[in-house]
Amino acid sequence: MRKTLPVALALLQLAGCARALREPRPLDSIAGEAAKVSPGEVEGLLAKAEELYARGDPSSVRDAAETWLEAAAADGTRITGVLGTVKARVWLADHEAEPAARLEGAASAVETVQWCGRIAPDDPACSYWLGVALGVQARERPSTAISALPKMVDAFGRAAHAAPALDHGGPDRALALLYVRAPGWPTGPGDPEKGLEHAKRAVAVEGDYPPNLLALAEALSANGSEEESRAVVSRALDLARARAAAGDRDAREWVEEAERAVAGGVGH
């Protein structure tokens, strides 16, 4: 699972009023030519997609997304291919160089993730990834944010209730950043105190996971606890650097985020 996904909430804006969710096309229509594979090929496709995604470069992740989508279209009773597609599309929305490509990744993630909830409506991973996809879409297309925000709160809340350990405490981490960064009442659901509560819950799930500590530091800063916030950022930076030195490909981004917080003030 993409470990920096909650950062996608950072640029949420309330502008305009476009619908965040639209009726998705059938999976085989989304897949197009990629839908022409048999159910017997699914396991091989899933393994191939994981291998491609692990390479961590845009070209490979694009291929991974298409491969996962092939698997999803070939077997509409499973969510593995759907979730893989969404994970890859969100990664692309975070890493593509061109704005149009980032928007395409985000919009594709939102369309595809809706099938996860239809196939397995009680699976908390479907709720979590719906919230994530809506967040990156709102960042790339701010006019969808007003519609997206309550749906994100609901989706992350359901995931946090059912599976708080998902993605190293991801549902509560995402809620923490959403409440800290979103506008407050009456415009939006922003609430720094709620943000701090959820950040602490994420840290309780996995206290040495740098993104959880970075979310906690931002929430502490938003609640006026600057000294404690700086200490948490320092610990997050140390842990992220250690993971980067050990070869964790995601850790470099955590290091950069922590360094920006140290240089410019937490939460900025």
Coordinates of C-alpha atoms in Angstrom, one line a residue:
M1 CA 0.0 0.0 0.0
R2 CA 1.3 3.4 -0.9
K3 CA 2.7 4.7 2.4
T4 CA 2.5 8.4 1.6
L5 CA -1.1 8.4 0.5
P6 CA -2.4 10.7 3.4
V7 CA -0.1 13.4 2.0
A8 CA -2.6 13.6 -0.9
L9 CA -5.0 15.4 1.5
A10 CA -2.5 18.3 1.9
L11 CA -3.8 20.4 -1.0
L12 CA -7.6 19.9 -0.5
Q13 CA -9.4 23.1 -1.4
L14 CA -13.0 24.0 -1.4
A15 CA -13.7 25.5 -4.8
G16 CA -16.7 25.1 -7.0
C17 CA -19.1 22.2 -6.7
A18 CA -18.7 19.2 -8.9
R19 CA -19.9 15.7 -8.0
A20 CA -17.1 13.6 -6.5
L21 CA -18.7 10.3 -7.5
R22 CA -20.4 9.4 -10.8
E23 CA -21.8 6.0 -11.9
P24 CA -18.8 3.9 -12.9
R25 CA -18.6 2.1 -16.2
P26 CA -18.5 -1.8 -16.0
L27 CA -15.1 -3.1 -15.2
D28 CA -14.7 -4.7 -18.7
S29 CA -15.5 -1.3 -20.2
I30 CA -12.9 0.4 -18.0
A31 CA -10.4 -2.3 -18.9
G32 CA -11.1 -2.1 -22.7
E33 CA -8.9 -4.4 -24.6
A34 CA -7.3 -5.5 -21.4
A35 CA -10.5 -7.3 -20.5
K36 CA -9.9 -10.0 -23.0
V37 CA -8.3 -12.5 -20.7
S38 CA -9.6 -15.7 -19.1
P39 CA -10.2 -16.2 -15.3
G40 CA -7.5 -18.9 -15.4
E41 CA -4.9 -16.2 -16.0
V42 CA -5.9 -14.1 -13.0
E43 CA -3.3 -15.5 -10.5
G44 CA -0.5 -14.9 -12.9
L45 CA -1.6 -11.4 -13.7
L46 CA -1.8 -10.5 -10.0
A47 CA 1.7 -11.8 -9.4
K48 CA 3.0 -9.9 -12.4
A49 CA 1.3 -6.7 -11.3
E50 CA 2.9 -6.9 -7.8
E51 CA 6.3 -7.3 -9.4
L52 CA 5.8 -4.3 -11.7
Y53 CA 4.5 -2.1 -8.9
A54 CA 7.5 -2.9 -6.7
R55 CA 9.8 -1.4 -9.2
G56 CA 8.5 2.0 -8.2
D57 CA 8.9 4.0 -11.5
P58 CA 6.0 5.6 -13.4
S59 CA 6.3 3.3 -16.4
S60 CA 6.2 0.1 -14.4
V61 CA 3.4 1.4 -12.2
R62 CA 1.3 2.2 -15.3
D63 CA 1.9 -1.3 -16.5
A64 CA 1.0 -2.6 -13.0
A65 CA -2.3 -0.7 -13.1
E66 CA -3.2 -2.1 -16.5
T67 CA -2.3 -5.6 -15.4
W68 CA -4.3 -5.4 -12.2
L69 CA -7.2 -4.1 -14.2
E70 CA -7.0 -7.1 -16.5
A71 CA -7.3 -9.3 -13.5
A72 CA -10.2 -7.4 -12.1
A73 CA -12.1 -7.6 -15.4
A74 CA -11.4 -11.3 -15.8
D75 CA -12.9 -12.1 -12.3
G76 CA -15.5 -9.8 -11.1
T77 CA -16.0 -11.6 -7.9
R78 CA -12.7 -10.6 -6.3
I79 CA -11.4 -7.2 -5.1
T80 CA -7.7 -7.9 -5.4
G81 CA -7.3 -6.7 -8.9
V82 CA -9.6 -3.7 -8.2
L83 CA -7.6 -2.6 -5.2
G84 CA -4.3 -3.1 -7.0
T85 CA -5.5 -0.9 -9.8
V86 CA -6.6 1.8 -7.4
K87 CA -3.4 1.7 -5.5
A88 CA -1.4 2.1 -8.7
R89 CA -3.6 4.9 -10.0
V90 CA -3.3 6.8 -6.8
W91 CA 0.5 6.3 -6.9
L92 CA 0.5 7.8 -10.4
A93 CA -1.7 10.7 -9.3
D94 CA 1.0 11.5 -6.7
H95 CA 4.0 11.0 -9.0
E96 CA 3.2 11.8 -12.6
A97 CA 5.0 14.9 -13.9
E98 CA 2.1 16.3 -16.0
P99 CA -1.1 17.7 -14.3
A100 CA -3.3 16.0 -16.9
A101 CA -1.7 12.6 -16.1
R102 CA -2.2 13.1 -12.4
L103 CA -5.8 14.0 -12.9
E104 CA -6.3 10.9 -15.1
G105 CA -4.8 8.7 -12.4
A106 CA -7.0 10.2 -9.7
A107 CA -10.2 10.0 -11.7
S108 CA -9.5 6.5 -12.8
A109 CA -8.9 5.5 -9.2
V110 CA -12.2 6.9 -8.1
E111 CA -14.1 5.2 -10.9
T112 CA -12.5 1.8 -10.3
V113 CA -12.7 1.9 -6.5
Q114 CA -16.4 2.0 -6.6
W115 CA -16.4 -1.5 -7.9
C116 CA -14.6 -2.6 -4.7
G117 CA -17.6 -1.5 -2.6
R118 CA -20.0 -3.3 -4.9
I119 CA -18.1 -6.5 -4.9
A120 CA -17.3 -6.5 -1.2
P121 CA -19.4 -3.8 0.5
D122 CA -18.3 -4.8 4.0
D123 CA -14.6 -4.9 3.3
P124 CA -12.8 -2.0 5.1
A125 CA -10.1 -1.8 2.5
C126 CA -12.8 -0.7 0.0
S127 CA -13.8 2.1 2.3
Y128 CA -10.2 3.2 3.0
W129 CA -9.2 3.3 -0.7
L130 CA -12.4 5.1 -1.6
G131 CA -11.4 7.9 0.9
V132 CA -7.9 8.0 -0.5
A133 CA -9.0 8.1 -4.1
L134 CA -11.5 10.9 -3.4
G135 CA -8.8 12.8 -1.7
V136 CA -6.4 12.8 -4.6
Q137 CA -9.2 13.6 -7.0
A138 CA -10.1 16.6 -4.8
R139 CA -6.5 17.7 -4.9
E140 CA -6.3 17.4 -8.7
R141 CA -9.8 18.7 -9.4
P142 CA -10.7 21.1 -6.5
S143 CA -14.2 21.5 -7.7
T144 CA -15.0 18.0 -6.4
A145 CA -13.9 18.8 -2.8
I146 CA -17.2 20.0 -1.4
S147 CA -18.9 16.8 -2.5
A148 CA -15.9 14.7 -1.5
L149 CA -15.2 15.8 2.0
P150 CA -18.2 14.2 3.8
K151 CA -17.8 11.0 1.8
M152 CA -14.1 10.9 2.8
V153 CA -15.0 11.4 6.5
D154 CA -17.5 8.6 6.2
A155 CA -15.2 6.2 4.3
F156 CA -12.2 6.7 6.5
G157 CA -14.4 6.5 9.6
R158 CA -15.9 3.1 8.6
A159 CA -12.4 1.8 7.8
A160 CA -11.0 3.1 11.2
H161 CA -13.8 1.4 13.0
A162 CA -13.5 -2.0 11.3
A163 CA -9.8 -2.2 10.6
P164 CA -7.7 0.5 12.5
A165 CA -4.4 -1.4 11.7
L166 CA -5.0 -1.2 7.9
D167 CA -2.0 0.5 6.2
H168 CA -0.1 1.0 9.5
G169 CA -3.0 2.9 11.0
G170 CA -3.9 4.5 7.7
P171 CA -7.6 5.3 8.4
D172 CA -6.9 7.3 11.5
R173 CA -3.9 8.9 10.0
A174 CA -6.0 10.0 7.1
L175 CA -8.7 11.3 9.3
A176 CA -6.1 13.2 11.4
L177 CA -4.8 15.0 8.4
L178 CA -8.3 15.6 7.0
Y179 CA -9.5 17.2 10.2
V180 CA -6.4 19.3 10.6
R181 CA -6.2 20.5 7.0
A182 CA -9.8 20.9 6.0
P183 CA -11.7 24.2 6.5
G184 CA -13.7 24.3 9.7
W185 CA -17.4 24.8 10.3
P186 CA -19.5 26.1 8.5
T187 CA -17.4 25.6 5.4
G188 CA -16.0 22.1 6.1
P189 CA -15.4 19.4 8.7
G190 CA -12.1 20.8 9.9
D191 CA -11.5 20.2 13.6
P192 CA -7.9 20.3 15.0
E193 CA -8.9 18.6 18.2
K194 CA -10.4 15.7 16.4
G195 CA -7.4 15.6 14.2
L196 CA -5.1 15.2 17.2
E197 CA -7.3 12.4 18.6
H198 CA -7.1 10.4 15.4
A199 CA -3.3 11.1 15.1
K200 CA -2.8 9.6 18.5
R201 CA -4.9 6.6 17.5
A202 CA -2.7 6.0 14.4
V203 CA 0.5 6.2 16.6
A204 CA -1.1 3.8 19.0
V205 CA -1.4 1.3 16.1
E206 CA 2.2 1.7 15.0
G207 CA 4.3 4.3 16.9
D208 CA 7.5 3.9 14.8
Y209 CA 5.9 4.4 11.4
P210 CA 7.2 7.8 10.2
P211 CA 3.9 9.0 8.5
N212 CA 2.0 8.4 11.7
L213 CA 4.5 10.6 13.6
L214 CA 4.4 13.3 10.9
A215 CA 0.6 13.4 11.2
L216 CA 0.8 13.6 14.9
A217 CA 3.4 16.4 14.7
E218 CA 1.1 18.4 12.4
A219 CA -1.9 17.8 14.6
L220 CA 0.1 18.9 17.7
S221 CA 1.2 22.0 15.9
A222 CA -2.4 22.8 14.9
N223 CA -3.4 22.5 18.6
G224 CA -0.6 24.9 19.7
S225 CA 1.8 22.2 21.1
E226 CA 4.8 23.4 19.1
E227 CA 7.6 22.1 21.3
E228 CA 6.1 18.6 21.4
S229 CA 5.5 18.8 17.7
R230 CA 9.1 19.6 17.0
A231 CA 10.2 16.6 19.1
V232 CA 7.9 14.3 17.2
V233 CA 9.1 15.6 13.8
S234 CA 12.7 15.0 14.9
R235 CA 11.9 11.4 15.8
A236 CA 10.0 10.9 12.5
L237 CA 13.1 12.2 10.6
D238 CA 15.4 9.9 12.4
L239 CA 13.2 6.9 11.7
A240 CA 12.7 7.8 8.1
R241 CA 16.4 8.2 7.5
A242 CA 17.1 4.8 9.1
R243 CA 14.5 3.2 6.8
A244 CA 15.9 5.0 3.8
A245 CA 19.4 3.7 4.6
A246 CA 17.9 0.2 4.9
G247 CA 16.5 0.4 1.4
D248 CA 12.9 1.4 2.0
R249 CA 12.0 3.1 -1.3
D250 CA 9.2 5.1 0.3
A251 CA 11.3 6.5 3.1
R252 CA 13.0 9.1 0.9
E253 CA 9.7 11.0 0.6
W254 CA 9.1 10.8 4.4
V255 CA 12.6 12.2 4.9
E256 CA 11.8 15.1 2.6
E257 CA 8.5 15.8 4.3
A258 CA 10.1 15.8 7.7
E259 CA 13.0 18.0 6.6
R260 CA 10.5 20.5 5.2
A261 CA 8.7 20.5 8.5
V262 CA 11.9 21.1 10.4
A263 CA 12.9 23.9 8.0
G264 CA 9.6 25.7 7.5
G265 CA 7.6 24.9 10.6
V266 CA 5.4 21.9 11.2
G267 CA 2.2 22.0 9.3
H268 CA 3.5 24.3 6.6

